[in-house]
């Protein structure tokens, strides 16, 4: 491989190399520093005159006399089943003191788009043991369902609880967790690792860590490495893989930083105009393929800057993912864990994962009714603040009470409390039984007769 | 005519080539693998190409070939039941040829199956004079009869015409000047197919969706936009339209959206029956799936591919509806390519020609006299995904300047699980006047008045709501409380419609009429009762009112509704007796 000493310019994370032989777009690049260390980069723009390279480990220490080698191939992840149990850096090097991975294969991390015709619509219910998710925003295998959170909220605890408890009831199939930390603090990383070790989950996990003090550009490849590992385990080893990506906000910041360095015309709030497309190349890698046993389910976490759901990061994510779980500061302040606000939350694949033969025939009706009742009770809270409880009709007061009980009994649960779907629905029915039957307009009479506590008691 | 040059520069989907003469929109093959691209700019001896496939690994100096042809689609039997990517490559064929479940690159596949044979029955005879658009014969494509037409720019006298089994590329008809006509023709996607004359859109597109047909109707050949924040119901609404609209052909474009949604359609449509013909919905559908993670340049092309196919079926005299989910992703593809070209950006980074492209696209909708004198239509329904749900952004605003129907999705409604979350105060249809004759004749002369009353009650409710927010509902006078109650019924019974309920998912015009009439009948009786001194409490707790909220889920809607109305009469009668 020819080494060029023709760096013309270094600017932020980018270097500009001149007088090269033809270099391929997206190629992996090695840059040798004077002190002998090597950095990696990727070609962003290539022409006969100049090649633009983004450097993953940052351009610190680089100068014009560094040597640049073009590898002639795109970035690849060495994969093998031995990835399980390993902790790797944000660019795929071992961090756990273990040996390098002896590859069974080397896979392009870019991840080609899945042929829509090859997709199998996701429909297998995953029980997370959390009522607000299982009962009202059901997760299914192959879905991408992010947590929209804010700084200081317990999204990590929720993610860990899900990673610990997630299962498909009655299924013994192999599963694995792939975890990618992007720009998370050392402390957060340790919390995750300790929990993985405590519960023995590490054995079935692959961890990629790009920490807050690691170079930002590296964050652009970390999720892609993780997803490449996940796809390998899912499609070559028939595993059901749950991918936890945290925190996408840090990823987006890195993307913005790169865009600025390339002097691109910025889109909303300075984020690149192609951020939607870029996000989709991460999120769309969830799925199930016809005729293959494994699946990739994504649970990305992102913190909404200023708790603003219309901020481009949550907004563009929401346009791609199949719903969202919204963590609420209000509920958190009320001391409720997990502080999931079901109203703005949504699982779009819920309908295909629930019902008779999957969860239970009353699931949909219970969920719809609780949504309606909680939404109504929640609206009334605003009114009560102005006119007082006395001005409410009897009917309205019932709904107001329902909202409080809902938060206290259905939403609130322990960090290690693993509720079965039956338990979740039971709690739901007990709450609904506090309303009069005429108000249960979203549940048909047969279902009421079958499941309503008042009828069953007889 | 193939001319060769070389690649000069590669930056993502945009590639600059030199030493090859090009015209705008020529299709060009790039690099050793021959990736498909299209010329979108020319400067000196350099041409800029947008490439429809991933460009990783392609290097400067690799060869370039100009085909000299504009980006075109193949039109002929076999379009129906197909699923294509943005440049009309059949996805099942790609899967087979690539031997992969993922989209690899450098594989081409013709839009129409070359091996399949079709039964051609001629209608033209030797010696007839034919011109562009004339029908020379038919092929049973599915239950839909595919009409084989003379391409728009061809005419002459039929010298020979065959009958029997043919492949799409076989000659079935020869004109006197030697021109051979096949079952298939090609058309450049960026040029509208010609028609004789545009007609007034005065027939509604019946969708079976109450809020649409009832309050904000769309006309066949009309245009509509559905803007809304994420998760507010754009896709579900579009899919409902694809399923239940009374058109003969549906073209559904998944433009930069989710792969799973397309898989869902593929899964569901063969199972569902067209309410009009009873045949599987798939038999009338063409799907175009260029998901968000597939190349952006092909996403840009996908809407043109779709609308050209739609126009082709229109030319056969069919009513076609086209759904594009989402036009915002198309606009973003334009923006991305424009920014790679370092063009001067307009608003929010979108190119200055955004507005022009949008209007050109929607102008291809319409009800027309076709070249052969038939009547056909293309109805276009575009989803719009405004960032942050803010309708003031450029794509929504430019779209609203063109389209005639605005179905405004509202996340406040979707969060309350009021579906479809179409805001009845913000939405509008500019076709209501044009369509009034149809409703008078086909539904009932009463219809427009009932519709007006319902809208008035809903309007009134929103005014009262403001007062309630300040003083609570008990402080309202009783007649206004009753208005609020009737408005609630209109919302919950008429406006809300569950797309996932086997019965409720589709509601005939007749049933829409009966439901709205029943609610307003309750309103009348309740108001009279209130005047005659019956307590409000009693009026709003009649059993028939609760029952009315459930009839829409009943298979035997008519029978159940008759029962409810009878009970309602009795209940009010009893109350009147009691106060006497
Ligand atoms: N008519 C309806 N009946 C029942 N549920 C509905 C209806 N419309 C929407 N929903 C619910 O809302 C969810 C979101 O709808 P949809 O996927 O159409 O949103 P969208 O506007 O297309 O979002 P995005 O912009 O992210 O694609 C659906 O998964 C479904 O649960
Ligand atoms: Mg959608």
GROMACS .gro file of N, CA, C and O in nm, chain A residues 363-455:
model
  372
  363UNK      N    1  -5.668  -0.739   2.531
  363UNK     CA    2  -5.554  -0.648   2.544
  363UNK      C    3  -5.579  -0.512   2.477
  363UNK      O    4  -5.563  -0.407   2.537
  364UNK      N    5  -5.622  -0.517   2.353
  364UNK     CA    6  -5.642  -0.394   2.277
  364UNK      C    7  -5.748  -0.306   2.343
  364UNK      O    8  -5.728  -0.185   2.361
  365UNK      N    9  -5.858  -0.366   2.379
  365UNK     CA   10  -5.967  -0.289   2.438
  365UNK      C   11  -5.924  -0.226   2.570
  365UNK      O   12  -5.952  -0.108   2.596
  366UNK      N   13  -5.855  -0.303   2.652
  366UNK     CA   14  -5.811  -0.250   2.782
  366UNK      C   15  -5.717  -0.131   2.759
  366UNK      O   16  -5.730  -0.026   2.821
  367UNK      N   17  -5.625  -0.149   2.666
  367UNK     CA   18  -5.528  -0.044   2.638
  367UNK      C   19  -5.598   0.082   2.586
  367UNK      O   20  -5.575   0.193   2.636
  368UNK      N   21  -5.687   0.066   2.490
  368UNK     CA   22  -5.758   0.182   2.435
  368UNK      C   23  -5.837   0.254   2.543
  368UNK      O   24  -5.838   0.376   2.551
  369UNK      N   25  -5.905   0.175   2.625
  369UNK     CA   26  -5.988   0.235   2.727
  369UNK      C   27  -5.904   0.312   2.830
  369UNK      O   28  -5.939   0.420   2.874
  370UNK      N   29  -5.791   0.253   2.867
  370UNK     CA   30  -5.706   0.321   2.965
  370UNK      C   31  -5.648   0.449   2.908
  370UNK      O   32  -5.637   0.549   2.977
  371UNK      N   33  -5.611   0.444   2.781
  371UNK     CA   34  -5.563   0.567   2.716
  371UNK      C   35  -5.668   0.675   2.725
  371UNK      O   36  -5.641   0.787   2.767
  372UNK      N   37  -5.788   0.640   2.682
  372UNK     CA   38  -5.894   0.739   2.677
  372UNK      C   39  -5.922   0.795   2.817
  372UNK      O   40  -5.931   0.916   2.837
  373UNK      N   41  -5.929   0.706   2.914
  373UNK     CA   42  -5.964   0.749   3.049
  373UNK      C   43  -5.852   0.833   3.110
  373UNK      O   44  -5.878   0.936   3.173
  374UNK      N   45  -5.729   0.790   3.091
  374UNK     CA   46  -5.617   0.865   3.148
  374UNK      C   47  -5.605   1.002   3.080
  374UNK      O   48  -5.583   1.103   3.146
  375UNK      N   49  -5.624   1.004   2.948
  375UNK     CA   50  -5.615   1.131   2.876
  375UNK      C   51  -5.721   1.227   2.929
  375UNK      O   52  -5.695   1.345   2.952
  376UNK      N   53  -5.841   1.174   2.950
  376UNK     CA   54  -5.948   1.259   2.997
  376UNK      C   55  -5.918   1.311   3.138
  376UNK      O   56  -5.931   1.430   3.166
  377UNK      N   57  -5.875   1.220   3.226
  377UNK     CA   58  -5.842   1.260   3.362
  377UNK      C   59  -5.730   1.362   3.364
  377UNK      O   60  -5.734   1.460   3.440
  378UNK      N   61  -5.634   1.341   3.278
  378UNK     CA   62  -5.519   1.430   3.273
  378UNK      C   63  -5.559   1.570   3.226
  378UNK      O   64  -5.513   1.671   3.278
  379UNK      N   65  -5.650   1.577   3.129
  379UNK     CA   66  -5.702   1.705   3.082
  379UNK      C   67  -5.770   1.781   3.194
  379UNK      O   68  -5.759   1.902   3.207
  380UNK      N   69  -5.845   1.705   3.275
  380UNK     CA   70  -5.923   1.768   3.381
  380UNK      C   71  -5.834   1.831   3.487
  380UNK      O   72  -5.873   1.924   3.554
  381UNK      N   73  -5.711   1.779   3.499
  381UNK     CA   74  -5.620   1.836   3.597
  381UNK      C   75  -5.598   1.985   3.572
  381UNK      O   76  -5.592   2.064   3.665
  382UNK      N   77  -5.588   2.019   3.444
  382UNK     CA   78  -5.569   2.159   3.409
  382UNK      C   79  -5.688   2.242   3.456
  382UNK      O   80  -5.673   2.350   3.512
  383UNK      N   81  -5.807   2.186   3.434
  383UNK     CA   82  -5.929   2.257   3.472
  383UNK      C   83  -5.938   2.274   3.623
  383UNK      O   84  -5.972   2.381   3.673
  384UNK      N   85  -5.905   2.167   3.694
  384UNK     CA   86  -5.913   2.171   3.841
  384UNK      C   87  -5.824   2.281   3.897
  384UNK      O   88  -5.861   2.351   3.991
  385UNK      N   89  -5.709   2.300   3.832
  385UNK     CA   90  -5.618   2.403   3.880
  385UNK      C   91  -5.685   2.540   3.874
  385UNK      O   92  -5.653   2.629   3.953
  386UNK      N   93  -5.780   2.557   3.783
  386UNK     CA   94  -5.845   2.688   3.770
  386UNK      C   95  -5.974   2.695   3.850
  386UNK      O   96  -5.995   2.787   3.928
  387UNK      N   97  -6.062   2.597   3.833
  387UNK     CA   98  -6.195   2.610   3.893
  387UNK      C   99  -6.212   2.530   4.023
  387UNK      O  100  -6.312   2.545   4.092
  388UNK      N  101  -6.115   2.447   4.055
  388UNK     CA  102  -6.127   2.368   4.178
  388UNK      C  103  -6.206   2.241   4.154
  388UNK      O  104  -6.284   2.231   4.059
  389UNK      N  105  -6.187   2.142   4.240
  389UNK     CA  106  -6.250   2.012   4.224
  389UNK      C  107  -6.402   2.020   4.235
  389UNK      O  108  -6.474   1.943   4.172
  390UNK      N  109  -6.449   2.117   4.316
  390UNK     CA  110  -6.593   2.126   4.343
  390UNK      C  111  -6.673   2.150   4.216
  390UNK      O  112  -6.785   2.104   4.203
  391UNK      N  113  -6.614   2.225   4.123
  391UNK     CA  114  -6.687   2.258   4.001
  391UNK      C  115  -6.701   2.140   3.906
  391UNK      O  116  -6.767   2.150   3.803
  392UNK      N  117  -6.637   2.030   3.939
  392UNK     CA  118  -6.644   1.916   3.849
  392UNK      C  119  -6.771   1.835   3.870
  392UNK      O  120  -6.823   1.828   3.981
  393UNK      N  121  -6.817   1.775   3.761
  393UNK     CA  122  -6.931   1.684   3.776
  393UNK      C  123  -6.881   1.554   3.838
  393UNK      O  124  -6.761   1.526   3.839
  394UNK      N  125  -6.974   1.473   3.881
  394UNK     CA  126  -6.940   1.346   3.942
  394UNK      C  127  -6.858   1.259   3.846
  394UNK      O  128  -6.757   1.200   3.881
  395UNK      N  129  -6.904   1.261   3.720
  395UNK     CA  130  -6.837   1.183   3.617
  395UNK      C  131  -6.691   1.227   3.604
  395UNK      O  132  -6.600   1.146   3.601
  396UNK      N  133  -6.671   1.359   3.596
  396UNK     CA  134  -6.537   1.411   3.578
  396UNK      C  135  -6.448   1.377   3.697
  396UNK      O  136  -6.329   1.348   3.682
  397UNK      N  137  -6.505   1.382   3.815
  397UNK     CA  138  -6.425   1.352   3.934
  397UNK      C  139  -6.371   1.209   3.929
  397UNK      O  140  -6.259   1.182   3.967
  398UNK      N  141  -6.455   1.120   3.879
  398UNK     CA  142  -6.413   0.979   3.866
  398UNK      C  143  -6.290   0.969   3.776
  398UNK      O  144  -6.197   0.895   3.803
  399UNK      N  145  -6.295   1.043   3.666
  399UNK     CA  146  -6.183   1.036   3.572
  399UNK      C  147  -6.056   1.095   3.631
  399UNK      O  148  -5.946   1.047   3.608
  400UNK      N  149  -6.076   1.201   3.709
  400UNK     CA  150  -5.962   1.263   3.774
  400UNK      C  151  -5.895   1.163   3.869
  400UNK      O  152  -5.773   1.147   3.870
  401UNK      N  153  -5.977   1.096   3.944
  401UNK     CA  154  -5.924   0.995   4.036
  401UNK      C  155  -5.857   0.882   3.960
  401UNK      O  156  -5.754   0.829   4.000
  402UNK      N  157  -5.919   0.847   3.848
  402UNK     CA  158  -5.862   0.739   3.768
  402UNK      C  159  -5.718   0.773   3.730
  402UNK      O  160  -5.627   0.690   3.739
  403UNK      N  161  -5.697   0.899   3.687
  403UNK     CA  162  -5.563   0.939   3.641
  403UNK      C  163  -5.461   0.922   3.753
  403UNK      O  164  -5.350   0.873   3.731
  404UNK      N  165  -5.499   0.960   3.874
  404UNK     CA  166  -5.405   0.946   3.986
  404UNK      C  167  -5.375   0.799   4.016
  404UNK      O  168  -5.260   0.760   4.034
  405UNK      N  169  -5.481   0.719   4.019
  405UNK     CA  170  -5.461   0.577   4.050
  405UNK      C  171  -5.380   0.508   3.942
  405UNK      O  172  -5.298   0.423   3.968
  406UNK      N  173  -5.406   0.550   3.819
  406UNK     CA  174  -5.334   0.492   3.706
  406UNK      C  175  -5.183   0.513   3.723
  406UNK      O  176  -5.104   0.420   3.709
  407UNK      N  177  -5.147   0.635   3.759
  407UNK     CA  178  -5.004   0.663   3.776
  407UNK      C  179  -4.946   0.587   3.893
  407UNK      O  180  -4.835   0.537   3.889
  408UNK      N  181  -5.026   0.578   3.996
  408UNK     CA  182  -4.974   0.516   4.118
  408UNK      C  183  -4.964   0.364   4.108
  408UNK      O  184  -4.873   0.304   4.161
  409UNK      N  185  -5.061   0.303   4.040
  409UNK     CA  186  -5.064   0.156   4.042
  409UNK      C  187  -5.019   0.091   3.912
  409UNK      O  188  -4.956  -0.014   3.913
  410UNK      N  189  -5.053   0.155   3.802
  410UNK     CA  190  -5.019   0.092   3.675
  410UNK      C  191  -4.879   0.134   3.629
  410UNK      O  192  -4.796   0.051   3.594
  411UNK      N  193  -4.854   0.265   3.634
  411UNK     CA  194  -4.724   0.315   3.588
  411UNK      C  195  -4.615   0.276   3.686
  411UNK      O  196  -4.510   0.224   3.649
  412UNK      N  197  -4.639   0.302   3.812
  412UNK     CA  198  -4.535   0.279   3.912
  412UNK      C  199  -4.506   0.130   3.932
  412UNK      O  200  -4.597   0.050   3.948
  413UNK      N  201  -4.383   0.094   3.929
  413UNK     CA  202  -4.346  -0.043   3.966
  413UNK      C  203  -4.198  -0.044   4.007
  413UNK      O  204  -4.127   0.054   3.987
  414UNK      N  205  -4.155  -0.156   4.065
  414UNK     CA  206  -4.019  -0.163   4.115
  414UNK      C  207  -3.917  -0.182   4.005
  414UNK      O  208  -3.951  -0.228   3.895
  415UNK      N  209  -3.792  -0.149   4.034
  415UNK     CA  210  -3.687  -0.164   3.933
  415UNK      C  211  -3.660  -0.311   3.902
  415UNK      O  212  -3.606  -0.343   3.798
  416UNK      N  213  -3.695  -0.399   3.995
  416UNK     CA  214  -3.675  -0.540   3.969
  416UNK      C  215  -3.807  -0.613   3.956
  416UNK      O  216  -3.813  -0.735   3.959
  417UNK      N  217  -3.914  -0.534   3.943
  417UNK     CA  218  -4.046  -0.597   3.937
  417UNK      C  219  -4.074  -0.637   3.791
  417UNK      O  220  -4.086  -0.551   3.704
  418UNK      N  221  -4.083  -0.766   3.770
  418UNK     CA  222  -4.101  -0.817   3.635
  418UNK      C  223  -4.245  -0.866   3.621
  418UNK      O  224  -4.278  -0.978   3.656
  419UNK      N  225  -4.333  -0.778   3.570
  419UNK     CA  226  -4.476  -0.815   3.564
  419UNK      C  227  -4.507  -0.895   3.438
  419UNK      O  228  -4.467  -0.855   3.329
  420UNK      N  229  -4.582  -1.002   3.456
  420UNK     CA  230  -4.625  -1.077   3.338
  420UNK      C  231  -4.737  -0.996   3.272
  420UNK      O  232  -4.797  -0.908   3.334
  421UNK      N  233  -4.766  -1.026   3.148
  421UNK     CA  234  -4.870  -0.952   3.077
  421UNK      C  235  -5.005  -0.971   3.147
  421UNK      O  236  -5.087  -0.880   3.153
  422UNK      N  237  -5.025  -1.090   3.204
  422UNK     CA  238  -5.151  -1.113   3.276
  422UNK      C  239  -5.162  -1.018   3.395
  422UNK      O  240  -5.267  -0.957   3.417
  423UNK      N  241  -5.054  -1.005   3.471
  423UNK     CA  242  -5.055  -0.913   3.585
  423UNK      C  243  -5.085  -0.772   3.538
  423UNK      O  244  -5.169  -0.701   3.596
  424UNK      N  245  -5.019  -0.731   3.432
  424UNK     CA  246  -5.040  -0.596   3.380
  424UNK      C  247  -5.187  -0.574   3.345
  424UNK      O  248  -5.247  -0.474   3.383
  425UNK      N  249  -5.248  -0.669   3.275
  425UNK     CA  250  -5.388  -0.653   3.236
  425UNK      C  251  -5.480  -0.657   3.358
  425UNK      O  252  -5.580  -0.586   3.364
  426UNK      N  253  -5.442  -0.738   3.458
  426UNK     CA  254  -5.523  -0.743   3.581
  426UNK      C  255  -5.527  -0.607   3.647
  426UNK      O  256  -5.632  -0.558   3.686
  427UNK      N  257  -5.408  -0.546   3.661
  427UNK     CA  258  -5.402  -0.414   3.723
  427UNK      C  259  -5.491  -0.318   3.643
  427UNK      O  260  -5.567  -0.240   3.699
  428UNK      N  261  -5.482  -0.329   3.512
  428UNK     CA  262  -5.563  -0.245   3.426
  428UNK      C  263  -5.712  -0.261   3.455
  428UNK      O  264  -5.784  -0.163   3.475
  429UNK      N  265  -5.758  -0.385   3.460
  429UNK     CA  266  -5.901  -0.410   3.485
  429UNK      C  267  -5.944  -0.357   3.620
  429UNK      O  268  -6.052  -0.300   3.635
  430UNK      N  269  -5.859  -0.377   3.721
  430UNK     CA  270  -5.896  -0.329   3.854
  430UNK      C  271  -5.913  -0.178   3.855
  430UNK      O  272  -6.002  -0.125   3.921
  431UNK      N  273  -5.831  -0.108   3.779
  431UNK     CA  274  -5.845   0.037   3.771
  431UNK      C  275  -5.971   0.074   3.694
  431UNK      O  276  -6.047   0.161   3.736
  432UNK      N  277  -5.996   0.006   3.583
  432UNK     CA  278  -6.113   0.039   3.501
  432UNK      C  279  -6.242   0.011   3.577
  432UNK      O  280  -6.343   0.077   3.555
  433UNK      N  281  -6.236  -0.086   3.667
  433UNK     CA  282  -6.356  -0.120   3.743
  433UNK      C  283  -6.400  -0.006   3.834
  433UNK      O  284  -6.513  -0.004   3.882
  434UNK      N  285  -6.310   0.090   3.855
  434UNK     CA  286  -6.347   0.205   3.936
  434UNK      C  287  -6.439   0.301   3.860
  434UNK      O  288  -6.504   0.386   3.918
  435UNK      N  289  -6.436   0.291   3.727
  435UNK     CA  290  -6.526   0.374   3.647
  435UNK      C  291  -6.658   0.299   3.629
  435UNK      O  292  -6.663   0.178   3.644
  436UNK      N  293  -6.763   0.374   3.594
  436UNK     CA  294  -6.889   0.303   3.574
  436UNK      C  295  -6.885   0.232   3.439
  436UNK      O  296  -6.816   0.275   3.348
  437UNK      N  297  -6.958   0.124   3.429
  437UNK     CA  298  -6.950   0.043   3.308
  437UNK      C  299  -6.993   0.119   3.183
  437UNK      O  300  -6.941   0.095   3.075
  438UNK      N  301  -7.087   0.212   3.200
  438UNK     CA  302  -7.133   0.288   3.084
  438UNK      C  303  -7.021   0.374   3.027
  438UNK      O  304  -7.024   0.414   2.910
  439UNK      N  305  -6.924   0.404   3.112
  439UNK     CA  306  -6.814   0.487   3.063
  439UNK      C  307  -6.706   0.408   2.989
  439UNK      O  308  -6.616   0.465   2.931
  440UNK      N  309  -6.718   0.277   2.993
  440UNK     CA  310  -6.618   0.195   2.924
  440UNK      C  311  -6.659   0.178   2.778
  440UNK      O  312  -6.686   0.069   2.729
  441UNK      N  313  -6.661   0.291   2.706
  441UNK     CA  314  -6.717   0.289   2.570
  441UNK      C  315  -6.627   0.218   2.470
  441UNK      O  316  -6.669   0.186   2.361
  442UNK      N  317  -6.501   0.198   2.505
  442UNK     CA  318  -6.411   0.136   2.407
  442UNK      C  319  -6.402  -0.017   2.422
  442UNK      O  320  -6.323  -0.080   2.356
  443UNK      N  321  -6.479  -0.069   2.517
  443UNK     CA  322  -6.474  -0.213   2.538
  443UNK      C  323  -6.611  -0.272   2.506
  443UNK      O  324  -6.712  -0.221   2.554
  444UNK      N  325  -6.613  -0.376   2.425
  444UNK     CA  326  -6.745  -0.430   2.390
  444UNK      C  327  -6.800  -0.515   2.505
  444UNK      O  328  -6.728  -0.558   2.595
  445UNK      N  329  -6.930  -0.536   2.499
  445UNK     CA  330  -6.998  -0.598   2.612
  445UNK      C  331  -6.949  -0.740   2.640
  445UNK      O  332  -6.940  -0.783   2.754
  446UNK      N  333  -6.913  -0.813   2.534
  446UNK     CA  334  -6.864  -0.950   2.556
  446UNK      C  335  -6.737  -0.949   2.640
  446UNK      O  336  -6.720  -1.029   2.731
  447UNK      N  337  -6.646  -0.859   2.603
  447UNK     CA  338  -6.519  -0.852   2.675
  447UNK      C  339  -6.542  -0.811   2.820
  447UNK      O  340  -6.480  -0.865   2.912
  448UNK      N  341  -6.633  -0.718   2.840
  448UNK     CA  342  -6.665  -0.678   2.976
  448UNK      C  343  -6.717  -0.797   3.055
  448UNK      O  344  -6.674  -0.824   3.167
  449UNK      N  345  -6.808  -0.870   2.993
  449UNK     CA  346  -6.866  -0.986   3.061
  449UNK      C  347  -6.758  -1.088   3.098
  449UNK      O  348  -6.763  -1.153   3.202
  450UNK      N  349  -6.658  -1.097   3.011
  450UNK     CA  350  -6.557  -1.200   3.033
  450UNK      C  351  -6.452  -1.159   3.136
  450UNK      O  352  -6.405  -1.241   3.213
  451UNK      N  353  -6.413  -1.032   3.135
  451UNK     CA  354  -6.298  -0.993   3.216
  451UNK      C  355  -6.325  -0.892   3.327
  451UNK      O  356  -6.243  -0.875   3.415
  452UNK      N  357  -6.434  -0.817   3.320
  452UNK     CA  358  -6.457  -0.713   3.420
  452UNK      C  359  -6.468  -0.776   3.559
  452UNK      O  360  -6.544  -0.872   3.576
  453UNK      N  361  -6.394  -0.726   3.659
  453UNK     CA  362  -6.394  -0.788   3.791
  453UNK      C  363  -6.535  -0.809   3.846
  453UNK      O  364  -6.563  -0.911   3.906
  454UNK      N  365  -6.624  -0.712   3.820
  454UNK     CA  366  -6.760  -0.723   3.874
  454UNK      C  367  -6.831  -0.847   3.819
  454UNK      O  368  -6.912  -0.909   3.887
  455UNK      N  369  -6.802  -0.881   3.696
  455UNK     CA  370  -6.870  -0.996   3.636
  455UNK      C  371  -6.803  -1.128   3.671
  455UNK      O  372  -6.867  -1.229   3.686
   0.00000   0.00000   0.00000
